[in-house]
mmCIF file of C-alpha atoms (C1' of nucleotides) in Angstrom:
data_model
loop_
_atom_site.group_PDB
_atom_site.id
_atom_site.type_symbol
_atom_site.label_atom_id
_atom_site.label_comp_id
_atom_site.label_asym_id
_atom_site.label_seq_id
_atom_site.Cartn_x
_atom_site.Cartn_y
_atom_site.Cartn_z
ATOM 1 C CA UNK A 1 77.856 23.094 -30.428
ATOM 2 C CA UNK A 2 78.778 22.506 -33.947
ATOM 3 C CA UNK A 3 75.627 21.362 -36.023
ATOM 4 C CA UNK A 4 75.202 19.448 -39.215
ATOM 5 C CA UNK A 5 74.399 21.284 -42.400
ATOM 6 C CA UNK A 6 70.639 20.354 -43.459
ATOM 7 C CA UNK A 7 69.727 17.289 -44.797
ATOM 8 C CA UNK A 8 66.688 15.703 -45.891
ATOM 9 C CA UNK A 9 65.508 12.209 -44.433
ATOM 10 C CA UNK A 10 63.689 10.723 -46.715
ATOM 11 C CA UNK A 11 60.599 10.423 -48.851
ATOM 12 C CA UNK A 12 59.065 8.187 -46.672
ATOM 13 C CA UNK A 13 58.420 10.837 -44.184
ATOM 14 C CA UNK A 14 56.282 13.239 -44.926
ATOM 15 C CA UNK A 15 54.146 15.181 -42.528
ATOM 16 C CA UNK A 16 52.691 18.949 -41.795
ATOM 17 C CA UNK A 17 54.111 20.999 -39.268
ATOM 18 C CA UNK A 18 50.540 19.832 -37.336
ATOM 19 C CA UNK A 19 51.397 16.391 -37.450
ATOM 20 C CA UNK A 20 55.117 16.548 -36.584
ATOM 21 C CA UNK A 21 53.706 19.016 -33.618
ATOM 22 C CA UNK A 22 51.424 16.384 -32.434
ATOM 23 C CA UNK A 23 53.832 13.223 -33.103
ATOM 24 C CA UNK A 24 57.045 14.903 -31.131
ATOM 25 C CA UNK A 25 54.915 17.173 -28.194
ATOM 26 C CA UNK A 26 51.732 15.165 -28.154
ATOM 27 C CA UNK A 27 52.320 13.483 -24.990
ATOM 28 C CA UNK A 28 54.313 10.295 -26.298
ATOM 29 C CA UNK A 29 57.963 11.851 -25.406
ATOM 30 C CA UNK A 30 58.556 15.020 -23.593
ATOM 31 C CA UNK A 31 62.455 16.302 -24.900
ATOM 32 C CA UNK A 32 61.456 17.753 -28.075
ATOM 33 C CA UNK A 33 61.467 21.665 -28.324
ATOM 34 C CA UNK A 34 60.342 24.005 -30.618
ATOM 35 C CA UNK A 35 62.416 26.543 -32.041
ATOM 36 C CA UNK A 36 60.190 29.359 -33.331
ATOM 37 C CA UNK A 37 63.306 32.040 -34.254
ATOM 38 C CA UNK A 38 64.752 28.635 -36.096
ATOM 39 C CA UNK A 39 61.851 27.215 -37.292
ATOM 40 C CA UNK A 40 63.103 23.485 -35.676
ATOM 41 C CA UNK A 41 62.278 21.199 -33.202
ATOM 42 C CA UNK A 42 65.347 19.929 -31.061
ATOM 43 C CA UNK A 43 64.687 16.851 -29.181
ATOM 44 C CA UNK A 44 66.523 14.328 -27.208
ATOM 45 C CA UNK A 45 65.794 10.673 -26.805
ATOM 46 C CA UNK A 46 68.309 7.918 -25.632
ATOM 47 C CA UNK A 47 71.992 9.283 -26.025
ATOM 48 C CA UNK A 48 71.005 11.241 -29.173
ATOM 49 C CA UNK A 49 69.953 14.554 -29.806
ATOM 50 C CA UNK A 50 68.667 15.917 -33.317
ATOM 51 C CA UNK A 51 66.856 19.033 -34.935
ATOM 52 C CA UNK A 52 64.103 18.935 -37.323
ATOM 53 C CA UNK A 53 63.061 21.069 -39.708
ATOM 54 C CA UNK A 54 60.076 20.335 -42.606
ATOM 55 C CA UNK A 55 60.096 21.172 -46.298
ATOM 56 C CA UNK A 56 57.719 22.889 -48.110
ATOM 57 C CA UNK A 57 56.913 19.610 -49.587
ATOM 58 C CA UNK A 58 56.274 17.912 -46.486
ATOM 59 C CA UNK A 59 59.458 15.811 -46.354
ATOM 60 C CA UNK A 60 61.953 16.286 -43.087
ATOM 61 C CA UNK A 61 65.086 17.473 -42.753
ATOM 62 C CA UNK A 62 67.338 16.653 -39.803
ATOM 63 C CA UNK A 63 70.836 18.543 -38.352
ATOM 64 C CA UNK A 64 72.803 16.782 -36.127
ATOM 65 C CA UNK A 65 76.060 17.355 -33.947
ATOM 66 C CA UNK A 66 78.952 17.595 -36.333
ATOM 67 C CA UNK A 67 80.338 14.739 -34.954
ATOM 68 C CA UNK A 68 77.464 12.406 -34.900
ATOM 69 C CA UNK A 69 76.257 11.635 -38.084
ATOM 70 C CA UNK A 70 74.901 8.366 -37.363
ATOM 71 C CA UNK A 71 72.579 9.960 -35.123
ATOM 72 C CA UNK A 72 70.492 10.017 -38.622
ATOM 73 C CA UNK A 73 70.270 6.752 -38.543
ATOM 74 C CA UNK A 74 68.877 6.782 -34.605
ATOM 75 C CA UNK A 75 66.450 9.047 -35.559
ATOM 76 C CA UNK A 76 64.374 7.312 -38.828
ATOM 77 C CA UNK A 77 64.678 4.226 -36.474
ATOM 78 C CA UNK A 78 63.190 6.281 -33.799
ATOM 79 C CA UNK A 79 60.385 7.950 -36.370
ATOM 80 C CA UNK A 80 59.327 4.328 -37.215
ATOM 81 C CA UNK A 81 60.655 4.026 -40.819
ATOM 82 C CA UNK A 82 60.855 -0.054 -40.385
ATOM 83 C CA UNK A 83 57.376 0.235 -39.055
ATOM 84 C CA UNK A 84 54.302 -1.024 -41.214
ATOM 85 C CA UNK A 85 52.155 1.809 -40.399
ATOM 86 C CA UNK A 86 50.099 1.230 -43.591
ATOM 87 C CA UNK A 87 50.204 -2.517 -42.939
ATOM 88 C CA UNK A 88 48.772 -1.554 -39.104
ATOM 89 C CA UNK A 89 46.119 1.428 -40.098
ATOM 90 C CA UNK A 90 44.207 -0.989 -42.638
ATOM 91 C CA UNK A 91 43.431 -3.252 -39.993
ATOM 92 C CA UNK A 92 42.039 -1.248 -37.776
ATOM 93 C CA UNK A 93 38.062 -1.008 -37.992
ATOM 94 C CA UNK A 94 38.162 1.983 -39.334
ATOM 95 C CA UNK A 95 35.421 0.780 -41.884
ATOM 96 C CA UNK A 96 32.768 0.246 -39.152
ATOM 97 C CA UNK A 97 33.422 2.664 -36.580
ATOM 98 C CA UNK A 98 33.029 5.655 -38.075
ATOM 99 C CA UNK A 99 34.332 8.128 -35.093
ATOM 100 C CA UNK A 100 37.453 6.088 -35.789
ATOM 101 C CA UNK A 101 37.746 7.202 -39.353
ATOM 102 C CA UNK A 102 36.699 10.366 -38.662
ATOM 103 C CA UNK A 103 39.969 10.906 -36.195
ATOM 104 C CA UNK A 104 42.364 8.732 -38.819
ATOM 105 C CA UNK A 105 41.288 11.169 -41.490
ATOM 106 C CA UNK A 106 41.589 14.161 -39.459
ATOM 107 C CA UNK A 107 45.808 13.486 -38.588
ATOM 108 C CA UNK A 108 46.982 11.338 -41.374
ATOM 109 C CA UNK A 109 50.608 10.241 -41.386
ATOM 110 C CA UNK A 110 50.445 9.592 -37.064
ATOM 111 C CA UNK A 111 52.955 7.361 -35.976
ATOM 112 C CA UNK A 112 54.226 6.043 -32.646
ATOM 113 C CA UNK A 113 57.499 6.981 -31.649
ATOM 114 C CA UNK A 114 60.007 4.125 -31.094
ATOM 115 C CA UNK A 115 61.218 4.822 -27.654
ATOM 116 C CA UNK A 116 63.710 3.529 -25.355
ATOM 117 C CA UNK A 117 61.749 1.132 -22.682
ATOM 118 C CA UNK A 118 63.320 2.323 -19.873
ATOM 119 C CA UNK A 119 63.621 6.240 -20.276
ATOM 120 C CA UNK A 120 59.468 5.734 -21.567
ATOM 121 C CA UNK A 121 58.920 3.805 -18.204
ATOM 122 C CA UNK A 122 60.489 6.977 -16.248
ATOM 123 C CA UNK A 123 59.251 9.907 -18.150
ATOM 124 C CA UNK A 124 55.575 7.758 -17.801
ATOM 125 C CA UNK A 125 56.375 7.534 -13.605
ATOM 126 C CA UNK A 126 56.505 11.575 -13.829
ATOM 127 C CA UNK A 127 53.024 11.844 -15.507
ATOM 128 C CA UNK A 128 50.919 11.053 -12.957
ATOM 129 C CA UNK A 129 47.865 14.101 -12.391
ATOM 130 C CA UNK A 130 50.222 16.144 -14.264
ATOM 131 C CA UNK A 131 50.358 17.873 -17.890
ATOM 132 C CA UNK A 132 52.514 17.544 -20.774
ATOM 133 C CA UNK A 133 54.168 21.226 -19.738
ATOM 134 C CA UNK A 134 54.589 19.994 -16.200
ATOM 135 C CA UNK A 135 56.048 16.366 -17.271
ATOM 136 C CA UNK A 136 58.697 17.917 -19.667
ATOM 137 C CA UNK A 137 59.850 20.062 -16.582
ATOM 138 C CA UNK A 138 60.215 16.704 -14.586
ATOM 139 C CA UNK A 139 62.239 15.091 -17.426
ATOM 140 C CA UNK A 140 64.314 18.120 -17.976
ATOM 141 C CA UNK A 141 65.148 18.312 -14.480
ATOM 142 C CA UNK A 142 66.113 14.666 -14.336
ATOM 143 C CA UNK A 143 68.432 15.052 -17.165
ATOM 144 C CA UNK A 144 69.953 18.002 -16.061
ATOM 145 C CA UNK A 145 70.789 16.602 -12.617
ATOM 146 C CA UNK A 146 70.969 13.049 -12.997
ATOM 147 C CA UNK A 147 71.542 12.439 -16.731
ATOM 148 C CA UNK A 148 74.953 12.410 -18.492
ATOM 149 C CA UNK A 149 75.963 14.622 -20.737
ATOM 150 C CA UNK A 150 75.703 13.925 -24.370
ATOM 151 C CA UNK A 151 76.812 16.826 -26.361
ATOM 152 C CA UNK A 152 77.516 19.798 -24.618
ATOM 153 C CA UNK A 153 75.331 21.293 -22.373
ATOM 154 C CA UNK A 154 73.149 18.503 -23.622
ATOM 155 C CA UNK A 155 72.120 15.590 -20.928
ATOM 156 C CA UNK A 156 70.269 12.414 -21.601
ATOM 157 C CA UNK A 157 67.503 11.142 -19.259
ATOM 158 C CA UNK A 158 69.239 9.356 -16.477
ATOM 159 C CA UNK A 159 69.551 5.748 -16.764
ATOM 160 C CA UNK A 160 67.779 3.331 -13.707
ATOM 161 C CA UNK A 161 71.110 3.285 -12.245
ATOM 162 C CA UNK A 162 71.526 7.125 -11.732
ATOM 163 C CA UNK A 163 68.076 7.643 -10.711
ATOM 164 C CA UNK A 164 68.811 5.031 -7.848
ATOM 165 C CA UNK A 165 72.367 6.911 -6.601
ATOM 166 C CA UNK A 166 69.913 10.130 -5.754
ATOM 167 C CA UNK A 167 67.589 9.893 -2.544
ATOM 168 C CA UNK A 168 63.632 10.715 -2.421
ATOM 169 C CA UNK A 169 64.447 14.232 -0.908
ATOM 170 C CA UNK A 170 66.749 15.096 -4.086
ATOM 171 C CA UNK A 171 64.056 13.631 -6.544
ATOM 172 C CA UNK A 172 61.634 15.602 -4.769
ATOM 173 C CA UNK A 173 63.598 18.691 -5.432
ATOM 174 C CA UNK A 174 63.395 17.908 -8.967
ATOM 175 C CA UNK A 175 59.409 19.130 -8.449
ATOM 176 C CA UNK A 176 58.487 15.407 -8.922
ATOM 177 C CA UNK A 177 56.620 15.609 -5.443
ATOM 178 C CA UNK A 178 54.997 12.652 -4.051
ATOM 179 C CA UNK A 179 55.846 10.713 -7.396
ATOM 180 C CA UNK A 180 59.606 11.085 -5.741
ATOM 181 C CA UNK A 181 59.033 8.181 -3.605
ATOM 182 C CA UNK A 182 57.929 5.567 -5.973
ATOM 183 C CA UNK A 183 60.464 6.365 -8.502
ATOM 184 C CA UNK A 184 63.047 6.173 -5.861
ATOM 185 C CA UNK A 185 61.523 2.572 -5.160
ATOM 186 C CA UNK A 186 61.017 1.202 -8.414
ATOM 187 C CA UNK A 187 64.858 3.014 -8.991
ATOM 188 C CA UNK A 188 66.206 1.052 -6.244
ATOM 189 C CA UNK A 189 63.980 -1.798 -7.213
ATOM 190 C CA UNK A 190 65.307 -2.285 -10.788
ATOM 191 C CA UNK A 191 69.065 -1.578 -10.293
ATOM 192 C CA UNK A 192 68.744 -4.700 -7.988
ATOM 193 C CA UNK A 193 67.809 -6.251 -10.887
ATOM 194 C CA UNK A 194 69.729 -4.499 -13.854
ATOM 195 C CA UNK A 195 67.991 -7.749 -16.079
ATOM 196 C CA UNK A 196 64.553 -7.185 -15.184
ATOM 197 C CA UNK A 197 63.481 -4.602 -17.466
ATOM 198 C CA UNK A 198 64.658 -6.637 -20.979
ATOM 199 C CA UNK A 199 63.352 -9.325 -19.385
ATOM 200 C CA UNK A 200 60.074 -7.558 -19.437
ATOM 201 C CA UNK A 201 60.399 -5.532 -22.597
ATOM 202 C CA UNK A 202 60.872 -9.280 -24.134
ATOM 203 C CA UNK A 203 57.908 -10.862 -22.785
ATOM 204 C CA UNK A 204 54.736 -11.030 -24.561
ATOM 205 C CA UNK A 205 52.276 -8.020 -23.633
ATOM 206 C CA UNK A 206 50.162 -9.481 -20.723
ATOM 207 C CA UNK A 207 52.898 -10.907 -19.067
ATOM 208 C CA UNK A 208 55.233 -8.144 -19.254
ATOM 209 C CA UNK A 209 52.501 -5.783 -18.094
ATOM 210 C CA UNK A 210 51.540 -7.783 -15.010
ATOM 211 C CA UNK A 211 55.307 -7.611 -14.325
ATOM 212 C CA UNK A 212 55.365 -4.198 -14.420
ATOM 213 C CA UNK A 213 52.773 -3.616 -12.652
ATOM 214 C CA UNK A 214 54.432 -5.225 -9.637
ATOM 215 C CA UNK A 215 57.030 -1.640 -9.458
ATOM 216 C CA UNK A 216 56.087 0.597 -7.070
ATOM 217 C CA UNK A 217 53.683 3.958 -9.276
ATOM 218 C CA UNK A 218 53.182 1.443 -12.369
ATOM 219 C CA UNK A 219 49.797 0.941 -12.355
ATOM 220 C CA UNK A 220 47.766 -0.466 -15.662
ATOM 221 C CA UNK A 221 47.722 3.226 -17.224
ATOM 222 C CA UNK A 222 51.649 3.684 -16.710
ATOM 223 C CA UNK A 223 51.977 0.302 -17.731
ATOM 224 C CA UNK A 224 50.821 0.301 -20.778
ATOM 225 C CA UNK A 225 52.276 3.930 -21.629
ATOM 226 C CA UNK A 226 55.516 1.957 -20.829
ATOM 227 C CA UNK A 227 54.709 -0.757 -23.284
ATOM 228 C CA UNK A 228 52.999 1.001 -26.102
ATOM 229 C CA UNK A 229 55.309 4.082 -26.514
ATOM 230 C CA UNK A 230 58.789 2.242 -25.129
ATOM 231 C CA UNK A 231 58.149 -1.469 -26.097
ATOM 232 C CA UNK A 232 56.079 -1.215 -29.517
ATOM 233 C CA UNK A 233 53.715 -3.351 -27.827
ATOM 234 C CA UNK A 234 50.847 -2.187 -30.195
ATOM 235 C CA UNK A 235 47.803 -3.803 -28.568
ATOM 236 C CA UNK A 236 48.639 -2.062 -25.091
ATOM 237 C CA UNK A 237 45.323 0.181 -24.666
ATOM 238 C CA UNK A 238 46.596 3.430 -22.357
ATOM 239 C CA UNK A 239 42.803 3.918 -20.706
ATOM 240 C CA UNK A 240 43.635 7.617 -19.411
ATOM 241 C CA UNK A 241 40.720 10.839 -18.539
ATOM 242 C CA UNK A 242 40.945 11.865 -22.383
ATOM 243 C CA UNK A 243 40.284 7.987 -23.261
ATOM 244 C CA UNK A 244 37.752 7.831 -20.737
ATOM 245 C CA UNK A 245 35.728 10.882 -21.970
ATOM 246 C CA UNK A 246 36.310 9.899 -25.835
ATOM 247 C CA UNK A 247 34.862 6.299 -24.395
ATOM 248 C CA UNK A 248 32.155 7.720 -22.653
ATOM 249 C CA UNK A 249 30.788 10.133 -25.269
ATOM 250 C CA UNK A 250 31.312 8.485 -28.654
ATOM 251 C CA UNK A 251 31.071 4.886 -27.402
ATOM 252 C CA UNK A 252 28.473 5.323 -24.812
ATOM 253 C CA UNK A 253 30.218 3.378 -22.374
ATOM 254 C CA UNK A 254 29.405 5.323 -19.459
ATOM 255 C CA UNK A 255 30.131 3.944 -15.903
ATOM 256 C CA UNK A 256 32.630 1.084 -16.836
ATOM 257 C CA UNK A 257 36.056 0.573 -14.900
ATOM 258 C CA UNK A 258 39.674 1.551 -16.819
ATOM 259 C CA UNK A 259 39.978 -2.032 -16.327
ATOM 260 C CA UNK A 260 36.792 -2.876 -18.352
ATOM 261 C CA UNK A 261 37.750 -0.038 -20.652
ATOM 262 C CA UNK A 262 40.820 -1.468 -21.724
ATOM 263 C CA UNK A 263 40.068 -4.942 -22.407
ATOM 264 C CA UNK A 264 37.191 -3.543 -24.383
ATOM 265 C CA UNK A 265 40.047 -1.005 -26.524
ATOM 266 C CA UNK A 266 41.757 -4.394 -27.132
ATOM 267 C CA UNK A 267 39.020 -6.265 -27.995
ATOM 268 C CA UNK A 268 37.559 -3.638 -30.130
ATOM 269 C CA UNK A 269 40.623 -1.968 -32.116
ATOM 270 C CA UNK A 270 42.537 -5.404 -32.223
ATOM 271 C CA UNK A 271 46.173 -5.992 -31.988
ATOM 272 C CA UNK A 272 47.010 -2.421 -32.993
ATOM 273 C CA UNK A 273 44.543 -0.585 -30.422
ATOM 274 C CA UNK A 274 47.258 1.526 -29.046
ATOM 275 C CA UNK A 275 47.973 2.872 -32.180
ATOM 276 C CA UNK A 276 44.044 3.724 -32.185
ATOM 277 C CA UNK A 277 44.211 5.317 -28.890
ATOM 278 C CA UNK A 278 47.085 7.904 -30.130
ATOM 279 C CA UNK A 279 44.420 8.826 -32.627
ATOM 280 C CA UNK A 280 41.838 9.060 -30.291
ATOM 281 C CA UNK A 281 43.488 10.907 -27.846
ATOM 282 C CA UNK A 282 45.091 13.661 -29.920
ATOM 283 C CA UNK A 283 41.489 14.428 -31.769
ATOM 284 C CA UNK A 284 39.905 14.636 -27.987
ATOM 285 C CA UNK A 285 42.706 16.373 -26.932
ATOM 286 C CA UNK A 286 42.584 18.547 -29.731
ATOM 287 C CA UNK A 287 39.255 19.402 -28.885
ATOM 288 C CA UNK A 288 39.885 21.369 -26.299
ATOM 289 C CA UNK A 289 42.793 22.793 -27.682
ATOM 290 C CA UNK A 290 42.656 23.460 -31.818
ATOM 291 C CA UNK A 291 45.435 24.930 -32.222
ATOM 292 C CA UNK A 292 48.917 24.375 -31.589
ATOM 293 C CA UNK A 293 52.671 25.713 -32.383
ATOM 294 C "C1'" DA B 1 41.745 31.768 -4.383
ATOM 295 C "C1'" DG B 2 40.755 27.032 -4.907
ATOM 296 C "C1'" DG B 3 40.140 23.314 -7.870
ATOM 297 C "C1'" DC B 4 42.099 20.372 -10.913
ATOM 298 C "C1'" DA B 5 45.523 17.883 -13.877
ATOM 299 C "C1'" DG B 6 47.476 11.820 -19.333
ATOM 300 C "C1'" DG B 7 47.271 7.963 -11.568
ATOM 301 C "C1'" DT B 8 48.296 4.933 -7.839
ATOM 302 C "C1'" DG B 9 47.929 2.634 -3.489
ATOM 303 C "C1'" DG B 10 45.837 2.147 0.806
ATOM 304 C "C1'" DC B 11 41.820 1.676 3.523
ATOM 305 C "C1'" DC B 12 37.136 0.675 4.212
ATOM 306 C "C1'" DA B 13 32.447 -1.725 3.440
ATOM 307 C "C1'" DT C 1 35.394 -5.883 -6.003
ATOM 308 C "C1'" DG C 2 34.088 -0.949 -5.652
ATOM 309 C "C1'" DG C 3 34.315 3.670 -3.932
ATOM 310 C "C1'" DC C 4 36.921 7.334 -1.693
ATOM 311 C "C1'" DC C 5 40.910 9.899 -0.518
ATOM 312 C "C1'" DA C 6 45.680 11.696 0.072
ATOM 313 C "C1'" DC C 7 49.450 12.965 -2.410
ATOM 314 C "C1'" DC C 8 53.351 17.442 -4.777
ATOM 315 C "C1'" DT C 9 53.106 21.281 -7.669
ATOM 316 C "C1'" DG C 10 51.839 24.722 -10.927
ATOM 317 C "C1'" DC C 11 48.486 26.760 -13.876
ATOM 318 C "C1'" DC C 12 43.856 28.502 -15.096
#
DNA sequence: AGGCAGGTGGCCA
DNA sequence: TGGCCACCTGCC
C-alpha cells in the first residue's frame, strides 16, 4: 500500500513513547501494532487504519493511505482532541486520595480512546479470562475472516451483521472458544434489532448498561468496558481482577462484591471514575510488568 | 505439567 | 443474595 508522507498532528498531543504504548496496547483497543524496524505503531479502528510515529519533542506524527487523507481527521477525533481531559482530571479527587495522585502523576497525558460502540462491545465479548495478547488474536481473526477489507490486505472488525452470517462452530475456529456461543447470540440478537445498539449508546449510563446487560456474555464488567471505552460514558467503573486487587490493597476494601465495588468507584471518583480506573489499572498493571515496548 | 488469565451464567443453599 | 463451577485456549 501506498502511505502518506509524515505529518505532524498537532501540539495538542504530546506524549512519550510510554504513554502512547500504554494508551494504544493498554487494553482499551486491541488493532494497534508496533513496528520496531519502523519505529510506528499501525492500528486499525472503525474503517480506518493509520501509523504513528512520535517526535523527539513529544508531539505525533501520523501516515496514512495515500488515498485517505481524511483519515487524519478520524484519528485526532479518535485520540480525544475535542475531549476536556484537563477539564475531567481536575475533578477527580486527586487532592485527597493520594494513591490517586500518585498513579495520575506517574502517566501524565492518559486519555481514553474514542471508540466505535459496537466494534468496543465485540472486541470486550472476546476478553473474557483472556489477555491482551490472546484478545488481539481474537480480533485479528475476526477481521481477517469476517471483516471487510479496508485498504489492502487491511480488514476492519466485522460489523454485528457479519458476525451474525458466521455460525458458533466458525467463531469457534476463530480460537474464541466457549465465548463463540454468546457472541453468536448476542450477533444474532442485535442484527434482529439493527436499532438497538444507538438506541443504547444514546441512553443515559444506567439505563443503557442494564440494557446491555440483557445480551447474552455482557455482564456488568463487559458492560461497562462497552460504555466507557466505546460510548464515552465516563462514570462507567470497569470493576475487573486488576481493579479488584488495586481496591483491595490501597483501599482496604477487602471482601466486597464487583457489584459493591463499582458503585463505590462511582461514588468515590465521581462522574469521571472510568477515566480513574484507566489510571488505576495501568499503574497495577504496570506493577507487574515495568516495562514495556 | 497444570494452573490460571481484564468474566458470565447456571445451579444450589 | 452468595458461593461455586464449567467453559476454550494458550502461555508461564
Amino acid at each position: 500500500m501506498n502511505w502518506s508522507p509524515w505529518q505532524p498532528l498537532g501540539p495538542s498531543f504530546v506524549f512519550t513513547p510510554d504513554l502512547l504504548a500504554e494508551t494504544l496496547d493498554g487494553g482499551q483497543a486491541f488493532r494497534w501494532n508496533f513496528d520496531s524496524d519502523g519505529d510506528y505503531w499501525q492500528g486499525v479502528w472503525s474503517t480506518h487504519v493509520a501509523r504513528i510515529r512520535h517526535m523527539d519533542n513529544g508531539q505525533l506524527q501520523v501516515a496514512t493511505p495515500a488515498d485517505s487523507p481524511e483519515t487524519v481527521q478520524h484519528l485526532s477525533a479518535y485520540l480525544g482532541q475535542n475531549v476536556d481531559w484537563r477539564a475531567m482530571l481536575d475533578a477527580l479527587p486527586w487532592r485527597s486520595d493520594s494513591h490517586l495522585a500518585n498513579c495520575l502523576k506517574s502517566l501524565p497525558g492518559l486519555r481514553l480512546l474514542q471508540q466505535s460502540f459496537p466494534e468496543t462491545l465485540l472486541a470486550f465479548l472476546c476478553s473474557a479470562t483472556k489477555q491482551i495478547p490472546q484478545i488481539k488474536v481474537m480480533c485479528q481473526r475476526l477481521a481477517e475472516n469476517l471483516g471487510s477489507e479496508i485498504a489492502p490486505g487491511i480488514q476492519a472488525l466485522p460489523t454485528w451483521q457479519q458476525v451474525a452470517s458466521a455460525s458458533e462452530s466458525q467463531l469457534r475456529s476463530l480460537a474464541l472458544g466457549f465465548r463463540a456461543k454468546n457472541i453468536k447470540k448476542t450477533a444474532d440478537q442485535l442484527a434482529s434489532r439493527p436499532e438497538l445498539l444507538a438506541e443504547i449508546e444514546a441512553a443515559p449510563y444506567p439505563e443503557a448498561k442494564a440494557q446491555l446487560m440483557e445480551l447474552p456474555g455482557v455482564g456488568e464488567k463487559i458492560a461497562d468496558c462497552a460504555l466507557l471505552f466505546g460510548a464515552a460514558k465516563f462514570e462507567a467503573f470497569p470493576v475487573d481482577t486488576w481493579i479488584i486487587k488495586v481496591l483491595e490493597k490501597r483501599y482496604g476494601l477487602t471482601g466486597w462484591t464487583p457489584t459493591q465495588l463499582s458503585q463505590f468507584g462511582r461514588i468515590h471518583f465521581g462522574p469521571y471514575a472510568g477515566f480513574a480506573q484507566q489510571f488505576l489499572f495501568a499503574w497495577e498493571r504496570r506493577q507487574k510488568s515495568p516495562t514495556r515496548a
